[in-house]
Amino acid sequence: MKKKLAILTGAGMSAESGISTFRDSNGLWNNYPVEKVATPEGLAANPQLVLDFYNQRRRELLNAQPNDGHKGLAALEKDFDVYIITQNVDNLHERAGSSKIIHLHGEMMKSCPVNDLNKAYDISPDHPDINVGDKDENGVQLRPFIVFFGEAVPMLEPAIKWVEACDIFVIIGSSLNVYPAAGLINYVRNGQPIYLIDPKEVRTSRSDIHVIRNVATEGVRQLTELLDAMK
């Protein structure tokens, strides 16, 4: 039976694909106030601003490709039962070939009615923008299928179950500053290996973490070598 591998990925996972990060020194939140483009209140106050912000992110995504890190995680499915839990709203894990993915913060290539975040529609790459006046079949304005700050994270419970059941837990490109995702590490069973891949120091209260100080692409390659030795 294959070992269960749960992998939490953050913005650093997709940075090498050209996807803008939010929290780095030159991140998006330095140019766009969070409260204006990533909260329900911001959407209500200026819906076109919010829609334009995510339209721009969506066009950026359409020009991006999965990097070798994404592809390396997909390749691990040959030898492991791999579960990806991502804080990213891009679809690069899917495009790289990973088959089990939970998006904690929503999905960029989907929309939903402003009054029902449980009802998602695929967005066509040929018509990637959402504008004021774009409505669902019930006449309700559409918004990005993104979990805004202050909104519940509906996929958190399934993610916790994946972490609780895993034999190995991996964190890639996450600052572990954003909750509730950062709290997932607390659900790893005692004695289970934990690996953290990031070129920067990531502060955590855990002392039992194997740190790979590298970017995602090279870090996943190193991780694969370590996991190969454990088979």
mmCIF file with all atom_site columns, C-alpha atoms in Angstrom:
data_model
loop_
_atom_site.group_PDB
_atom_site.id
_atom_site.type_symbol
_atom_site.label_atom_id
_atom_site.label_alt_id
_atom_site.label_comp_id
_atom_site.label_asym_id
_atom_site.label_entity_id
_atom_site.label_seq_id
_atom_site.pdbx_PDB_ins_code
_atom_site.Cartn_x
_atom_site.Cartn_y
_atom_site.Cartn_z
_atom_site.occupancy
_atom_site.B_iso_or_equiv
_atom_site.pdbx_formal_charge
_atom_site.auth_seq_id
_atom_site.auth_comp_id
_atom_site.auth_asym_id
_atom_site.auth_atom_id
_atom_site.pdbx_PDB_model_num
ATOM 1   C CA . MET A 1 1   ? 0.000   0.000  0.000   1.00 0.00 ? 1   MET A CA 1
ATOM 2   C CA . LYS A 1 2   ? 1.301   3.433  -0.933  1.00 0.00 ? 2   LYS A CA 1
ATOM 3   C CA . LYS A 1 3   ? 2.122   5.870  1.864   1.00 0.00 ? 3   LYS A CA 1
ATOM 4   C CA . LYS A 1 4   ? -0.157  8.893  2.123   1.00 0.00 ? 4   LYS A CA 1
ATOM 5   C CA . LEU A 1 5   ? 1.611   12.154 1.337   1.00 0.00 ? 5   LEU A CA 1
ATOM 6   C CA . ALA A 1 6   ? -0.202  15.413 2.201   1.00 0.00 ? 6   ALA A CA 1
ATOM 7   C CA . ILE A 1 7   ? 1.346   18.542 0.706   1.00 0.00 ? 7   ILE A CA 1
ATOM 8   C CA . LEU A 1 8   ? 0.411   22.110 1.661   1.00 0.00 ? 8   LEU A CA 1
ATOM 9   C CA . THR A 1 9   ? 1.442   24.605 -1.020  1.00 0.00 ? 9   THR A CA 1
ATOM 10  C CA . GLY A 1 10  ? 1.513   28.385 -0.851  1.00 0.00 ? 10  GLY A CA 1
ATOM 11  C CA . ALA A 1 11  ? 2.441   31.274 -3.121  1.00 0.00 ? 11  ALA A CA 1
ATOM 12  C CA . GLY A 1 12  ? 6.073   30.189 -3.358  1.00 0.00 ? 12  GLY A CA 1
ATOM 13  C CA . MET A 1 13  ? 4.947   27.063 -5.195  1.00 0.00 ? 13  MET A CA 1
ATOM 14  C CA . SER A 1 14  ? 3.810   29.106 -8.198  1.00 0.00 ? 14  SER A CA 1
ATOM 15  C CA . ALA A 1 15  ? 6.229   32.034 -8.021  1.00 0.00 ? 15  ALA A CA 1
ATOM 16  C CA . GLU A 1 16  ? 8.617   30.392 -10.486 1.00 0.00 ? 16  GLU A CA 1
ATOM 17  C CA . SER A 1 17  ? 5.744   30.154 -12.961 1.00 0.00 ? 17  SER A CA 1
ATOM 18  C CA . GLY A 1 18  ? 5.471   33.938 -12.907 1.00 0.00 ? 18  GLY A CA 1
ATOM 19  C CA . ILE A 1 19  ? 2.433   34.144 -10.628 1.00 0.00 ? 19  ILE A CA 1
ATOM 20  C CA . SER A 1 20  ? 2.583   37.285 -8.489  1.00 0.00 ? 20  SER A CA 1
ATOM 21  C CA . THR A 1 21  ? 2.806   36.653 -4.764  1.00 0.00 ? 21  THR A CA 1
ATOM 22  C CA . PHE A 1 22  ? 0.793   38.633 -2.239  1.00 0.00 ? 22  PHE A CA 1
ATOM 23  C CA . ARG A 1 23  ? 2.970   38.976 0.872   1.00 0.00 ? 23  ARG A CA 1
ATOM 24  C CA . ASP A 1 24  ? 6.551   39.407 -0.324  1.00 0.00 ? 24  ASP A CA 1
ATOM 25  C CA . SER A 1 25  ? 8.268   42.803 -0.230  1.00 0.00 ? 25  SER A CA 1
ATOM 26  C CA . ASN A 1 26  ? 7.026   43.521 -3.755  1.00 0.00 ? 26  ASN A CA 1
ATOM 27  C CA . GLY A 1 27  ? 3.810   41.549 -3.380  1.00 0.00 ? 27  GLY A CA 1
ATOM 28  C CA . LEU A 1 28  ? 0.352   42.490 -4.565  1.00 0.00 ? 28  LEU A CA 1
ATOM 29  C CA . TRP A 1 29  ? -0.851  43.653 -1.163  1.00 0.00 ? 29  TRP A CA 1
ATOM 30  C CA . ASN A 1 30  ? 1.677   46.510 -1.327  1.00 0.00 ? 30  ASN A CA 1
ATOM 31  C CA . ASN A 1 31  ? -0.124  47.888 -4.375  1.00 0.00 ? 31  ASN A CA 1
ATOM 32  C CA . TYR A 1 32  ? -3.715  46.878 -3.674  1.00 0.00 ? 32  TYR A CA 1
ATOM 33  C CA . PRO A 1 33  ? -5.162  47.364 -0.171  1.00 0.00 ? 33  PRO A CA 1
ATOM 34  C CA . VAL A 1 34  ? -6.553  44.043 1.052   1.00 0.00 ? 34  VAL A CA 1
ATOM 35  C CA . GLU A 1 35  ? -9.751  45.601 2.349   1.00 0.00 ? 35  GLU A CA 1
ATOM 36  C CA . LYS A 1 36  ? -10.556 47.063 -1.071  1.00 0.00 ? 36  LYS A CA 1
ATOM 37  C CA . VAL A 1 37  ? -10.014 44.017 -3.307  1.00 0.00 ? 37  VAL A CA 1
ATOM 38  C CA . ALA A 1 38  ? -10.234 40.934 -1.076  1.00 0.00 ? 38  ALA A CA 1
ATOM 39  C CA . THR A 1 39  ? -13.137 41.440 1.321   1.00 0.00 ? 39  THR A CA 1
ATOM 40  C CA . PRO A 1 40  ? -16.933 41.244 0.986   1.00 0.00 ? 40  PRO A CA 1
ATOM 41  C CA . GLU A 1 41  ? -17.056 44.899 2.033   1.00 0.00 ? 41  GLU A CA 1
ATOM 42  C CA . GLY A 1 42  ? -14.692 45.870 -0.763  1.00 0.00 ? 42  GLY A CA 1
ATOM 43  C CA . LEU A 1 43  ? -16.793 43.977 -3.289  1.00 0.00 ? 43  LEU A CA 1
ATOM 44  C CA . ALA A 1 44  ? -19.942 45.742 -2.121  1.00 0.00 ? 44  ALA A CA 1
ATOM 45  C CA . ALA A 1 45  ? -18.298 49.188 -2.164  1.00 0.00 ? 45  ALA A CA 1
ATOM 46  C CA . ASN A 1 46  ? -16.600 48.966 -5.562  1.00 0.00 ? 46  ASN A CA 1
ATOM 47  C CA . PRO A 1 47  ? -17.448 45.748 -7.407  1.00 0.00 ? 47  PRO A CA 1
ATOM 48  C CA . GLN A 1 48  ? -15.741 46.713 -10.681 1.00 0.00 ? 48  GLN A CA 1
ATOM 49  C CA . LEU A 1 49  ? -12.443 47.402 -8.882  1.00 0.00 ? 49  LEU A CA 1
ATOM 50  C CA . VAL A 1 50  ? -12.544 43.942 -7.312  1.00 0.00 ? 50  VAL A CA 1
ATOM 51  C CA . LEU A 1 51  ? -13.559 42.281 -10.567 1.00 0.00 ? 51  LEU A CA 1
ATOM 52  C CA . ASP A 1 52  ? -10.808 44.097 -12.476 1.00 0.00 ? 52  ASP A CA 1
ATOM 53  C CA . PHE A 1 53  ? -8.205  43.028 -9.908  1.00 0.00 ? 53  PHE A CA 1
ATOM 54  C CA . TYR A 1 54  ? -9.067  39.362 -10.379 1.00 0.00 ? 54  TYR A CA 1
ATOM 55  C CA . ASN A 1 55  ? -9.506  39.750 -14.131 1.00 0.00 ? 55  ASN A CA 1
ATOM 56  C CA . GLN A 1 56  ? -5.883  40.875 -14.224 1.00 0.00 ? 56  GLN A CA 1
ATOM 57  C CA . ARG A 1 57  ? -4.790  37.927 -12.057 1.00 0.00 ? 57  ARG A CA 1
ATOM 58  C CA . ARG A 1 58  ? -6.729  35.558 -14.331 1.00 0.00 ? 58  ARG A CA 1
ATOM 59  C CA . ARG A 1 59  ? -5.045  36.860 -17.479 1.00 0.00 ? 59  ARG A CA 1
ATOM 60  C CA . GLU A 1 60  ? -1.688  36.455 -15.757 1.00 0.00 ? 60  GLU A CA 1
ATOM 61  C CA . LEU A 1 61  ? -2.583  32.852 -14.950 1.00 0.00 ? 61  LEU A CA 1
ATOM 62  C CA . LEU A 1 62  ? -3.543  32.098 -18.543 1.00 0.00 ? 62  LEU A CA 1
ATOM 63  C CA . ASN A 1 63  ? -0.025  33.063 -19.613 1.00 0.00 ? 63  ASN A CA 1
ATOM 64  C CA . ALA A 1 64  ? 1.628   30.917 -16.927 1.00 0.00 ? 64  ALA A CA 1
ATOM 65  C CA . GLN A 1 65  ? 2.711   27.291 -17.098 1.00 0.00 ? 65  GLN A CA 1
ATOM 66  C CA . PRO A 1 66  ? 3.267   24.683 -14.376 1.00 0.00 ? 66  PRO A CA 1
ATOM 67  C CA . ASN A 1 67  ? 6.885   24.668 -13.271 1.00 0.00 ? 67  ASN A CA 1
ATOM 68  C CA . ASP A 1 68  ? 9.082   21.664 -12.537 1.00 0.00 ? 68  ASP A CA 1
ATOM 69  C CA . GLY A 1 69  ? 7.950   21.775 -8.915  1.00 0.00 ? 69  GLY A CA 1
ATOM 70  C CA . HIS A 1 70  ? 4.311   21.259 -9.886  1.00 0.00 ? 70  HIS A CA 1
ATOM 71  C CA . LYS A 1 71  ? 5.336   18.500 -12.283 1.00 0.00 ? 71  LYS A CA 1
ATOM 72  C CA . GLY A 1 72  ? 7.518   16.862 -9.648  1.00 0.00 ? 72  GLY A CA 1
ATOM 73  C CA . LEU A 1 73  ? 4.619   16.670 -7.195  1.00 0.00 ? 73  LEU A CA 1
ATOM 74  C CA . ALA A 1 74  ? 2.414   15.112 -9.862  1.00 0.00 ? 74  ALA A CA 1
ATOM 75  C CA . ALA A 1 75  ? 5.142   12.541 -10.577 1.00 0.00 ? 75  ALA A CA 1
ATOM 76  C CA . LEU A 1 76  ? 5.150   11.486 -6.916  1.00 0.00 ? 76  LEU A CA 1
ATOM 77  C CA . GLU A 1 77  ? 1.762   9.850  -7.499  1.00 0.00 ? 77  GLU A CA 1
ATOM 78  C CA . LYS A 1 78  ? 3.610   6.939  -9.070  1.00 0.00 ? 78  LYS A CA 1
ATOM 79  C CA . ASP A 1 79  ? 4.932   5.873  -5.668  1.00 0.00 ? 79  ASP A CA 1
ATOM 80  C CA . PHE A 1 80  ? 2.746   7.698  -3.135  1.00 0.00 ? 80  PHE A CA 1
ATOM 81  C CA . ASP A 1 81  ? -0.909  8.470  -2.481  1.00 0.00 ? 81  ASP A CA 1
ATOM 82  C CA . VAL A 1 82  ? -0.529  12.228 -2.922  1.00 0.00 ? 82  VAL A CA 1
ATOM 83  C CA . TYR A 1 83  ? -2.990  14.815 -1.602  1.00 0.00 ? 83  TYR A CA 1
ATOM 84  C CA . ILE A 1 84  ? -2.374  18.454 -2.531  1.00 0.00 ? 84  ILE A CA 1
ATOM 85  C CA . ILE A 1 85  ? -3.823  21.104 -0.222  1.00 0.00 ? 85  ILE A CA 1
ATOM 86  C CA . THR A 1 86  ? -3.158  24.478 -1.789  1.00 0.00 ? 86  THR A CA 1
ATOM 87  C CA . GLN A 1 87  ? -3.595  28.042 -0.622  1.00 0.00 ? 87  GLN A CA 1
ATOM 88  C CA . ASN A 1 88  ? -3.157  29.095 -4.252  1.00 0.00 ? 88  ASN A CA 1
ATOM 89  C CA . VAL A 1 89  ? -6.109  29.964 -6.450  1.00 0.00 ? 89  VAL A CA 1
ATOM 90  C CA . ASP A 1 90  ? -4.341  29.065 -9.691  1.00 0.00 ? 90  ASP A CA 1
ATOM 91  C CA . ASN A 1 91  ? -4.886  25.780 -11.539 1.00 0.00 ? 91  ASN A CA 1
ATOM 92  C CA . LEU A 1 92  ? -1.232  24.870 -12.074 1.00 0.00 ? 92  LEU A CA 1
ATOM 93  C CA . HIS A 1 93  ? -1.390  21.727 -9.934  1.00 0.00 ? 93  HIS A CA 1
ATOM 94  C CA . GLU A 1 94  ? -4.239  20.439 -12.089 1.00 0.00 ? 94  GLU A CA 1
ATOM 95  C CA . ARG A 1 95  ? -2.453  21.330 -15.294 1.00 0.00 ? 95  ARG A CA 1
ATOM 96  C CA . ALA A 1 96  ? 0.702   19.566 -14.073 1.00 0.00 ? 96  ALA A CA 1
ATOM 97  C CA . GLY A 1 97  ? -1.257  16.343 -13.570 1.00 0.00 ? 97  GLY A CA 1
ATOM 98  C CA . SER A 1 98  ? -1.962  16.110 -9.833  1.00 0.00 ? 98  SER A CA 1
ATOM 99  C CA . SER A 1 99  ? -5.238  14.280 -9.282  1.00 0.00 ? 99  SER A CA 1
ATOM 100 C CA . LYS A 1 100 ? -6.261  14.985 -5.660  1.00 0.00 ? 100 LYS A CA 1
ATOM 101 C CA . ILE A 1 101 ? -6.383  18.710 -4.891  1.00 0.00 ? 101 ILE A CA 1
ATOM 102 C CA . ILE A 1 102 ? -8.144  20.844 -2.301  1.00 0.00 ? 102 ILE A CA 1
ATOM 103 C CA . HIS A 1 103 ? -8.219  24.597 -2.948  1.00 0.00 ? 103 HIS A CA 1
ATOM 104 C CA . LEU A 1 104 ? -8.549  26.248 0.457   1.00 0.00 ? 104 LEU A CA 1
ATOM 105 C CA . HIS A 1 105 ? -8.950  29.778 -0.894  1.00 0.00 ? 105 HIS A CA 1
ATOM 106 C CA . GLY A 1 106 ? -11.016 29.163 -4.010  1.00 0.00 ? 106 GLY A CA 1
ATOM 107 C CA . GLU A 1 107 ? -10.198 28.900 -7.698  1.00 0.00 ? 107 GLU A CA 1
ATOM 108 C CA . MET A 1 108 ? -9.337  31.710 -10.082 1.00 0.00 ? 108 MET A CA 1
ATOM 109 C CA . MET A 1 109 ? -10.845 30.009 -13.126 1.00 0.00 ? 109 MET A CA 1
ATOM 110 C CA . LYS A 1 110 ? -14.286 29.788 -11.540 1.00 0.00 ? 110 LYS A CA 1
ATOM 111 C CA . SER A 1 111 ? -17.019 32.280 -10.701 1.00 0.00 ? 111 SER A CA 1
ATOM 112 C CA . CYS A 1 112 ? -19.964 32.132 -8.336  1.00 0.00 ? 112 CYS A CA 1
ATOM 113 C CA . PRO A 1 113 ? -23.055 34.216 -7.490  1.00 0.00 ? 113 PRO A CA 1
ATOM 114 C CA . VAL A 1 114 ? -22.457 36.912 -4.897  1.00 0.00 ? 114 VAL A CA 1
ATOM 115 C CA . ASN A 1 115 ? -25.101 35.295 -2.689  1.00 0.00 ? 115 ASN A CA 1
ATOM 116 C CA . ASP A 1 116 ? -23.982 31.645 -2.971  1.00 0.00 ? 116 ASP A CA 1
ATOM 117 C CA . LEU A 1 117 ? -20.310 30.718 -2.614  1.00 0.00 ? 117 LEU A CA 1
ATOM 118 C CA . ASN A 1 118 ? -21.165 27.027 -2.827  1.00 0.00 ? 118 ASN A CA 1
ATOM 119 C CA . LYS A 1 119 ? -22.251 27.324 -6.456  1.00 0.00 ? 119 LYS A CA 1
ATOM 120 C CA . ALA A 1 120 ? -19.312 27.555 -8.858  1.00 0.00 ? 120 ALA A CA 1
ATOM 121 C CA . TYR A 1 121 ? -19.107 27.965 -12.626 1.00 0.00 ? 121 TYR A CA 1
ATOM 122 C CA . ASP A 1 122 ? -16.080 27.305 -14.821 1.00 0.00 ? 122 ASP A CA 1
ATOM 123 C CA . ILE A 1 123 ? -14.656 30.359 -16.579 1.00 0.00 ? 123 ILE A CA 1
ATOM 124 C CA . SER A 1 124 ? -13.642 29.853 -20.193 1.00 0.00 ? 124 SER A CA 1
ATOM 125 C CA . PRO A 1 125 ? -10.070 30.906 -21.066 1.00 0.00 ? 125 PRO A CA 1
ATOM 126 C CA . ASP A 1 126 ? -11.586 32.448 -24.202 1.00 0.00 ? 126 ASP A CA 1
ATOM 127 C CA . HIS A 1 127 ? -13.761 34.789 -22.090 1.00 0.00 ? 127 HIS A CA 1
ATOM 128 C CA . PRO A 1 128 ? -11.794 35.174 -18.848 1.00 0.00 ? 128 PRO A CA 1
ATOM 129 C CA . ASP A 1 129 ? -13.197 38.430 -17.466 1.00 0.00 ? 129 ASP A CA 1
ATOM 130 C CA . ILE A 1 130 ? -16.074 38.968 -15.041 1.00 0.00 ? 130 ILE A CA 1
ATOM 131 C CA . ASN A 1 131 ? -17.730 42.377 -15.232 1.00 0.00 ? 131 ASN A CA 1
ATOM 132 C CA . VAL A 1 132 ? -20.526 44.212 -13.502 1.00 0.00 ? 132 VAL A CA 1
ATOM 133 C CA . GLY A 1 133 ? -23.708 42.986 -15.174 1.00 0.00 ? 133 GLY A CA 1
ATOM 134 C CA . ASP A 1 134 ? -22.493 39.403 -15.667 1.00 0.00 ? 134 ASP A CA 1
ATOM 135 C CA . LYS A 1 135 ? -25.147 37.295 -13.956 1.00 0.00 ? 135 LYS A CA 1
ATOM 136 C CA . ASP A 1 136 ? -26.050 33.664 -13.379 1.00 0.00 ? 136 ASP A CA 1
ATOM 137 C CA . GLU A 1 137 ? -29.211 31.963 -14.631 1.00 0.00 ? 137 GLU A CA 1
ATOM 138 C CA . ASN A 1 138 ? -31.140 33.465 -11.717 1.00 0.00 ? 138 ASN A CA 1
ATOM 139 C CA . GLY A 1 139 ? -30.102 37.017 -12.503 1.00 0.00 ? 139 GLY A CA 1
ATOM 140 C CA . VAL A 1 140 ? -27.574 37.269 -9.649  1.00 0.00 ? 140 VAL A CA 1
ATOM 141 C CA . GLN A 1 141 ? -24.296 39.128 -10.190 1.00 0.00 ? 141 GLN A CA 1
ATOM 142 C CA . LEU A 1 142 ? -21.236 36.888 -10.508 1.00 0.00 ? 142 LEU A CA 1
ATOM 143 C CA . ARG A 1 143 ? -18.030 37.314 -8.505  1.00 0.00 ? 143 ARG A CA 1
ATOM 144 C CA . PRO A 1 144 ? -14.694 35.469 -8.394  1.00 0.00 ? 144 PRO A CA 1
ATOM 145 C CA . PHE A 1 145 ? -14.870 32.081 -6.692  1.00 0.00 ? 145 PHE A CA 1
ATOM 146 C CA . ILE A 1 146 ? -12.351 33.269 -4.117  1.00 0.00 ? 146 ILE A CA 1
ATOM 147 C CA . VAL A 1 147 ? -12.537 33.012 -0.338  1.00 0.00 ? 147 VAL A CA 1
ATOM 148 C CA . PHE A 1 148 ? -12.215 36.628 0.770   1.00 0.00 ? 148 PHE A CA 1
ATOM 149 C CA . PHE A 1 149 ? -10.777 37.727 4.091   1.00 0.00 ? 149 PHE A CA 1
ATOM 150 C CA . GLY A 1 150 ? -13.481 37.388 6.727   1.00 0.00 ? 150 GLY A CA 1
ATOM 151 C CA . GLU A 1 151 ? -15.269 34.551 4.902   1.00 0.00 ? 151 GLU A CA 1
ATOM 152 C CA . ALA A 1 152 ? -15.388 30.936 6.052   1.00 0.00 ? 152 ALA A CA 1
ATOM 153 C CA . VAL A 1 153 ? -13.004 28.403 4.472   1.00 0.00 ? 153 VAL A CA 1
ATOM 154 C CA . PRO A 1 154 ? -15.416 25.659 3.372   1.00 0.00 ? 154 PRO A CA 1
ATOM 155 C CA . MET A 1 155 ? -12.722 23.135 2.401   1.00 0.00 ? 155 MET A CA 1
ATOM 156 C CA . LEU A 1 156 ? -10.875 23.320 5.722   1.00 0.00 ? 156 LEU A CA 1
ATOM 157 C CA . GLU A 1 157 ? -12.481 20.231 7.274   1.00 0.00 ? 157 GLU A CA 1
ATOM 158 C CA . PRO A 1 158 ? -11.630 17.932 4.337   1.00 0.00 ? 158 PRO A CA 1
ATOM 159 C CA . ALA A 1 159 ? -8.073  19.300 4.431   1.00 0.00 ? 159 ALA A CA 1
ATOM 160 C CA . ILE A 1 160 ? -7.770  18.520 8.141   1.00 0.00 ? 160 ILE A CA 1
ATOM 161 C CA . LYS A 1 161 ? -8.879  14.937 7.500   1.00 0.00 ? 161 LYS A CA 1
ATOM 162 C CA . TRP A 1 162 ? -6.234  14.541 4.792   1.00 0.00 ? 162 TRP A CA 1
ATOM 163 C CA . VAL A 1 163 ? -3.522  15.823 7.147   1.00 0.00 ? 163 VAL A CA 1
ATOM 164 C CA . GLU A 1 164 ? -4.665  13.637 10.030  1.00 0.00 ? 164 GLU A CA 1
ATOM 165 C CA . ALA A 1 165 ? -4.494  10.562 7.796   1.00 0.00 ? 165 ALA A CA 1
ATOM 166 C CA . CYS A 1 166 ? -1.146  11.286 6.129   1.00 0.00 ? 166 CYS A CA 1
ATOM 167 C CA . ASP A 1 167 ? 2.088   9.385  6.699   1.00 0.00 ? 167 ASP A CA 1
ATOM 168 C CA . ILE A 1 168 ? 4.255   12.299 5.527   1.00 0.00 ? 168 ILE A CA 1
ATOM 169 C CA . PHE A 1 169 ? 3.438   16.032 5.565   1.00 0.00 ? 169 PHE A CA 1
ATOM 170 C CA . VAL A 1 170 ? 5.130   18.555 3.291   1.00 0.00 ? 170 VAL A CA 1
ATOM 171 C CA . ILE A 1 171 ? 4.900   22.373 3.234   1.00 0.00 ? 171 ILE A CA 1
ATOM 172 C CA . ILE A 1 172 ? 6.076   24.201 0.108   1.00 0.00 ? 172 ILE A CA 1
ATOM 173 C CA . GLY A 1 173 ? 6.272   27.962 -0.385  1.00 0.00 ? 173 GLY A CA 1
ATOM 174 C CA . SER A 1 174 ? 3.998   28.934 2.493   1.00 0.00 ? 174 SER A CA 1
ATOM 175 C CA . SER A 1 175 ? 4.879   31.548 5.100   1.00 0.00 ? 175 SER A CA 1
ATOM 176 C CA . LEU A 1 176 ? 2.613   29.770 7.605   1.00 0.00 ? 176 LEU A CA 1
ATOM 177 C CA . ASN A 1 177 ? 1.236   33.203 8.489   1.00 0.00 ? 177 ASN A CA 1
ATOM 178 C CA . VAL A 1 178 ? -2.239  32.775 6.994   1.00 0.00 ? 178 VAL A CA 1
ATOM 179 C CA . TYR A 1 179 ? -4.778  30.993 9.146   1.00 0.00 ? 179 TYR A CA 1
ATOM 180 C CA . PRO A 1 180 ? -6.541  28.646 9.199   1.00 0.00 ? 180 PRO A CA 1
ATOM 181 C CA . ALA A 1 181 ? -4.229  27.017 6.612   1.00 0.00 ? 181 ALA A CA 1
ATOM 182 C CA . ALA A 1 182 ? -1.148  27.561 8.794   1.00 0.00 ? 182 ALA A CA 1
ATOM 183 C CA . GLY A 1 183 ? -2.811  25.564 11.567  1.00 0.00 ? 183 GLY A CA 1
ATOM 184 C CA . LEU A 1 184 ? -2.938  22.394 9.497   1.00 0.00 ? 184 LEU A CA 1
ATOM 185 C CA . ILE A 1 185 ? 0.534   21.437 10.740  1.00 0.00 ? 185 ILE A CA 1
ATOM 186 C CA . ASN A 1 186 ? -1.000  20.914 14.175  1.00 0.00 ? 186 ASN A CA 1
ATOM 187 C CA . TYR A 1 187 ? -3.044  17.982 12.844  1.00 0.00 ? 187 TYR A CA 1
ATOM 188 C CA . VAL A 1 188 ? -0.020  15.921 11.805  1.00 0.00 ? 188 VAL A CA 1
ATOM 189 C CA . ARG A 1 189 ? 0.161   12.814 13.958  1.00 0.00 ? 189 ARG A CA 1
ATOM 190 C CA . ASN A 1 190 ? 3.073   12.545 16.389  1.00 0.00 ? 190 ASN A CA 1
ATOM 191 C CA . GLY A 1 191 ? 6.108   10.943 14.827  1.00 0.00 ? 191 GLY A CA 1
ATOM 192 C CA . GLN A 1 192 ? 5.127   11.540 11.223  1.00 0.00 ? 192 GLN A CA 1
ATOM 193 C CA . PRO A 1 193 ? 7.855   13.163 9.075   1.00 0.00 ? 193 PRO A CA 1
ATOM 194 C CA . ILE A 1 194 ? 7.393   16.844 8.182   1.00 0.00 ? 194 ILE A CA 1
ATOM 195 C CA . TYR A 1 195 ? 9.311   18.562 5.373   1.00 0.00 ? 195 TYR A CA 1
ATOM 196 C CA . LEU A 1 196 ? 9.345   22.308 4.688   1.00 0.00 ? 196 LEU A CA 1
ATOM 197 C CA . ILE A 1 197 ? 10.573  23.720 1.376   1.00 0.00 ? 197 ILE A CA 1
ATOM 198 C CA . ASP A 1 198 ? 11.193  27.477 1.208   1.00 0.00 ? 198 ASP A CA 1
ATOM 199 C CA . PRO A 1 199 ? 14.179  29.683 0.296   1.00 0.00 ? 199 PRO A CA 1
ATOM 200 C CA . LYS A 1 200 ? 13.411  31.943 3.265   1.00 0.00 ? 200 LYS A CA 1
ATOM 201 C CA . GLU A 1 201 ? 13.249  31.224 6.965   1.00 0.00 ? 201 GLU A CA 1
ATOM 202 C CA . VAL A 1 202 ? 9.754   30.165 8.022   1.00 0.00 ? 202 VAL A CA 1
ATOM 203 C CA . ARG A 1 203 ? 8.982   30.612 11.691  1.00 0.00 ? 203 ARG A CA 1
ATOM 204 C CA . THR A 1 204 ? 7.220   27.698 13.328  1.00 0.00 ? 204 THR A CA 1
ATOM 205 C CA . SER A 1 205 ? 6.940   26.320 16.844  1.00 0.00 ? 205 SER A CA 1
ATOM 206 C CA . ARG A 1 206 ? 7.734   22.820 15.581  1.00 0.00 ? 206 ARG A CA 1
ATOM 207 C CA . SER A 1 207 ? 11.254  21.515 16.109  1.00 0.00 ? 207 SER A CA 1
ATOM 208 C CA . ASP A 1 208 ? 10.756  18.242 14.238  1.00 0.00 ? 208 ASP A CA 1
ATOM 209 C CA . ILE A 1 209 ? 10.753  19.682 10.702  1.00 0.00 ? 209 ILE A CA 1
ATOM 210 C CA . HIS A 1 210 ? 13.239  18.730 7.996   1.00 0.00 ? 210 HIS A CA 1
ATOM 211 C CA . VAL A 1 211 ? 13.919  22.069 6.248   1.00 0.00 ? 211 VAL A CA 1
ATOM 212 C CA . ILE A 1 212 ? 14.935  22.245 2.597   1.00 0.00 ? 212 ILE A CA 1
ATOM 213 C CA . ARG A 1 213 ? 16.070  25.851 2.096   1.00 0.00 ? 213 ARG A CA 1
ATOM 214 C CA . ASN A 1 214 ? 15.398  26.207 -1.606  1.00 0.00 ? 214 ASN A CA 1
ATOM 215 C CA . VAL A 1 215 ? 12.872  27.372 -4.196  1.00 0.00 ? 215 VAL A CA 1
ATOM 216 C CA . ALA A 1 216 ? 10.030  25.036 -5.098  1.00 0.00 ? 216 ALA A CA 1
ATOM 217 C CA . THR A 1 217 ? 11.492  23.526 -8.258  1.00 0.00 ? 217 THR A CA 1
ATOM 218 C CA . GLU A 1 218 ? 14.822  22.543 -6.737  1.00 0.00 ? 218 GLU A CA 1
ATOM 219 C CA . GLY A 1 219 ? 13.249  21.769 -3.371  1.00 0.00 ? 219 GLY A CA 1
ATOM 220 C CA . VAL A 1 220 ? 10.808  19.282 -4.862  1.00 0.00 ? 220 VAL A CA 1
ATOM 221 C CA . ARG A 1 221 ? 13.689  17.588 -6.653  1.00 0.00 ? 221 ARG A CA 1
ATOM 222 C CA . GLN A 1 222 ? 15.545  17.245 -3.342  1.00 0.00 ? 222 GLN A CA 1
ATOM 223 C CA . LEU A 1 223 ? 12.383  16.062 -1.607  1.00 0.00 ? 223 LEU A CA 1
ATOM 224 C CA . THR A 1 224 ? 11.876  13.392 -4.250  1.00 0.00 ? 224 THR A CA 1
ATOM 225 C CA . GLU A 1 225 ? 15.386  12.065 -3.623  1.00 0.00 ? 225 GLU A CA 1
ATOM 226 C CA . LEU A 1 226 ? 14.728  11.919 0.124   1.00 0.00 ? 226 LEU A CA 1
ATOM 227 C CA . LEU A 1 227 ? 11.398  10.163 -0.360  1.00 0.00 ? 227 LEU A CA 1
ATOM 228 C CA . ASP A 1 228 ? 12.953  7.685  -2.779  1.00 0.00 ? 228 ASP A CA 1
ATOM 229 C CA . ALA A 1 229 ? 15.310  6.659  -0.020  1.00 0.00 ? 229 ALA A CA 1
ATOM 230 C CA . MET A 1 230 ? 12.352  5.984  2.296   1.00 0.00 ? 230 MET A CA 1
ATOM 231 C CA . LYS A 1 231 ? 10.492  3.644  -0.072  1.00 0.00 ? 231 LYS A CA 1
#
